[in-house]
Amino acid sequence: MPPRRVRRGPPRAKADITNAYAIARYRVTTAFSAGAGVSAWRPTYLLSQVSSVPDSMLDYTLRTNPSLDLALSLPSGLSLFNTLSVRSSVDGFAKEYSNYTSVNQANLFGQGVSARATLLWNATMFAKTKGIGAALQRAVAGFADATVRYQWNQNEYSRWAGSSTTHTAGIDLLFYLAPGVSAWASAERLMGDDINTTTLSVDIGWRF
């Protein structure tokens, strides 16, 4: 709830819409669908924190984020998905954007393997990012899913000269222990210009 000042009186809170989102999707054919949406938001502040700050110094700028996505699914098990999102920023509309593309193939070579390749382009006021990823997934022994994945990212910084590259490799295991009970384990290795880390994660879920 953003604060609003009253002339010759204390600040008071006034109800206002600060975040809105709408999207529509249309299936053109049984294989192809398209969607478009937009979100809008403005900053909000706690009245107790900004009661002594003049209105002219607070940012109430409305920001928008339209998006467009396309999806294609073929009977052969091949599917393609692309989503483009642009944002308004202090540098102007569409100076910041994100585009994500994925290509998926189910039951690769008839061996029950699902393959996925991804491309990412992202630009903000701080950096531009390019990313390429790949993953293979397969059911194991009827009670688990195993995924092997790799991701390459390159960042080019806008505020200062320089760039960085990271490589991420991981293995994920999902076990179906009992009806409604599953366990997930992951091992991930992140390597880059100034970083070299290993992350191990375990999670147990119960659906009831």
PDB file of N, CA and C in Angstrom, residues 3 8 13 16 25 45 66 76 82 85 95 97 101 108 110 121 123 128 130 140 142-143 152 165 169-170 179 192:
ATOM      1  N   PRO A   3       2.230   5.053   0.358  1.00  0.00           N
ATOM      2  CA  PRO A   3       1.791   6.200   1.150  1.00  0.00           C
ATOM      3  C   PRO A   3       1.443   7.371   0.250  1.00  0.00           C
ATOM      4  N   ARG A   8      -0.639  19.787   4.709  1.00  0.00           N
ATOM      5  CA  ARG A   8      -0.836  20.263   6.092  1.00  0.00           C
ATOM      6  C   ARG A   8      -1.417  19.157   6.964  1.00  0.00           C
ATOM      7  N   ALA A  13      -1.843   6.179   4.428  1.00  0.00           N
ATOM      8  CA  ALA A  13      -1.805   5.127   3.418  1.00  0.00           C
ATOM      9  C   ALA A  13      -3.067   5.176   2.568  1.00  0.00           C
ATOM     10  N   ASP A  16      -3.995   1.171  -3.483  1.00  0.00           N
ATOM     11  CA  ASP A  16      -3.688   1.381  -4.887  1.00  0.00           C
ATOM     12  C   ASP A  16      -3.240   0.054  -5.487  1.00  0.00           C
ATOM     13  N   ARG A  25      -3.922 -17.268 -24.117  1.00  0.00           N
ATOM     14  CA  ARG A  25      -3.308 -18.267 -24.987  1.00  0.00           C
ATOM     15  C   ARG A  25      -4.355 -18.780 -25.971  1.00  0.00           C
ATOM     16  N   TYR A  45       6.165   1.009  -0.516  1.00  0.00           N
ATOM     17  CA  TYR A  45       7.005   1.340   0.629  1.00  0.00           C
ATOM     18  C   TYR A  45       6.189   1.209   1.913  1.00  0.00           C
ATOM     19  N   PRO A  66       5.614  -6.806 -21.148  1.00  0.00           N
ATOM     20  CA  PRO A  66       4.854  -7.655 -22.069  1.00  0.00           C
ATOM     21  C   PRO A  66       5.662  -8.893 -22.460  1.00  0.00           C
ATOM     22  N   SER A  76       5.895 -36.837 -33.487  1.00  0.00           N
ATOM     23  CA  SER A  76       7.135 -37.600 -33.335  1.00  0.00           C
ATOM     24  C   SER A  76       7.746 -37.478 -31.941  1.00  0.00           C
ATOM     25  N   ASN A  82       9.292 -21.205 -27.203  1.00  0.00           N
ATOM     26  CA  ASN A  82      10.042 -19.949 -27.142  1.00  0.00           C
ATOM     27  C   ASN A  82       9.207 -18.891 -26.426  1.00  0.00           C
ATOM     28  N   SER A  85      10.320 -11.850 -23.490  1.00  0.00           N
ATOM     29  CA  SER A  85       9.785 -10.883 -22.538  1.00  0.00           C
ATOM     30  C   SER A  85      10.645  -9.633 -22.580  1.00  0.00           C
ATOM     31  N   LYS A  95      14.901  -2.005 -23.504  1.00  0.00           N
ATOM     32  CA  LYS A  95      16.345  -2.047 -23.337  1.00  0.00           C
ATOM     33  C   LYS A  95      16.744  -3.262 -22.494  1.00  0.00           C
ATOM     34  N   TYR A  97      15.556  -7.214 -21.713  1.00  0.00           N
ATOM     35  CA  TYR A  97      14.734  -8.260 -22.305  1.00  0.00           C
ATOM     36  C   TYR A  97      15.277  -9.632 -21.911  1.00  0.00           C
ATOM     37  N   THR A 101      14.555 -20.268 -25.298  1.00  0.00           N
ATOM     38  CA  THR A 101      14.147 -21.236 -26.303  1.00  0.00           C
ATOM     39  C   THR A 101      14.530 -22.634 -25.838  1.00  0.00           C
ATOM     40  N   LEU A 108      13.970 -40.613 -27.118  1.00  0.00           N
ATOM     41  CA  LEU A 108      15.035 -40.508 -28.114  1.00  0.00           C
ATOM     42  C   LEU A 108      15.544 -41.887 -28.518  1.00  0.00           C
ATOM     43  N   GLY A 110      14.049 -44.356 -29.357  1.00  0.00           N
ATOM     44  CA  GLY A 110      13.230 -45.436 -28.838  1.00  0.00           C
ATOM     45  C   GLY A 110      13.770 -46.070 -27.571  1.00  0.00           C
ATOM     46  N   TRP A 121      18.960 -15.726 -23.896  1.00  0.00           N
ATOM     47  CA  TRP A 121      19.525 -14.389 -24.056  1.00  0.00           C
ATOM     48  C   TRP A 121      18.845 -13.487 -23.040  1.00  0.00           C
ATOM     49  N   ALA A 123      19.203  -9.487 -21.115  1.00  0.00           N
ATOM     50  CA  ALA A 123      19.886  -8.203 -21.027  1.00  0.00           C
ATOM     51  C   ALA A 123      19.245  -7.356 -19.943  1.00  0.00           C
ATOM     52  N   LYS A 128      24.697  -8.392 -20.004  1.00  0.00           N
ATOM     53  CA  LYS A 128      24.054  -9.202 -21.015  1.00  0.00           C
ATOM     54  C   LYS A 128      24.544 -10.641 -20.849  1.00  0.00           C
ATOM     55  N   LYS A 130      24.393 -14.735 -22.257  1.00  0.00           N
ATOM     56  CA  LYS A 130      24.081 -15.763 -23.238  1.00  0.00           C
ATOM     57  C   LYS A 130      24.269 -17.113 -22.578  1.00  0.00           C
ATOM     58  N   VAL A 140      14.646 -45.031 -14.411  1.00  0.00           N
ATOM     59  CA  VAL A 140      15.555 -46.101 -13.992  1.00  0.00           C
ATOM     60  C   VAL A 140      14.801 -47.100 -13.123  1.00  0.00           C
ATOM     61  N   GLY A 142      12.035 -48.287 -13.038  1.00  0.00           N
ATOM     62  CA  GLY A 142      10.620 -48.098 -12.779  1.00  0.00           C
ATOM     63  C   GLY A 142      10.274 -47.313 -11.533  1.00  0.00           C
ATOM     64  N   PHE A 143      11.256 -46.955 -10.697  1.00  0.00           N
ATOM     65  CA  PHE A 143      10.933 -46.219  -9.471  1.00  0.00           C
ATOM     66  C   PHE A 143      11.782 -44.955  -9.303  1.00  0.00           C
ATOM     67  N   TRP A 152      26.122 -23.672 -19.957  1.00  0.00           N
ATOM     68  CA  TRP A 152      27.207 -22.721 -20.193  1.00  0.00           C
ATOM     69  C   TRP A 152      26.618 -21.321 -20.257  1.00  0.00           C
ATOM     70  N   THR A 165      32.631 -16.230 -17.623  1.00  0.00           N
ATOM     71  CA  THR A 165      32.034 -17.446 -18.178  1.00  0.00           C
ATOM     72  C   THR A 165      31.906 -18.492 -17.081  1.00  0.00           C
ATOM     73  N   ALA A 169      27.635 -28.369 -14.345  1.00  0.00           N
ATOM     74  CA  ALA A 169      27.286 -29.758 -14.661  1.00  0.00           C
ATOM     75  C   ALA A 169      26.611 -30.367 -13.441  1.00  0.00           C
ATOM     76  N   GLY A 170      25.556 -31.138 -13.679  1.00  0.00           N
ATOM     77  CA  GLY A 170      24.832 -31.688 -12.546  1.00  0.00           C
ATOM     78  C   GLY A 170      24.173 -33.019 -12.841  1.00  0.00           C
ATOM     79  N   PRO A 179       3.536 -44.386  -2.421  1.00  0.00           N
ATOM     80  CA  PRO A 179       2.487 -43.484  -2.916  1.00  0.00           C
ATOM     81  C   PRO A 179       2.507 -42.148  -2.174  1.00  0.00           C
ATOM     82  N   GLY A 192      33.970 -21.484 -12.962  1.00  0.00           N
ATOM     83  CA  GLY A 192      34.012 -20.222 -13.687  1.00  0.00           C
ATOM     84  C   GLY A 192      35.339 -19.533 -13.522  1.00  0.00           C
TER      85      GLY A 192
END
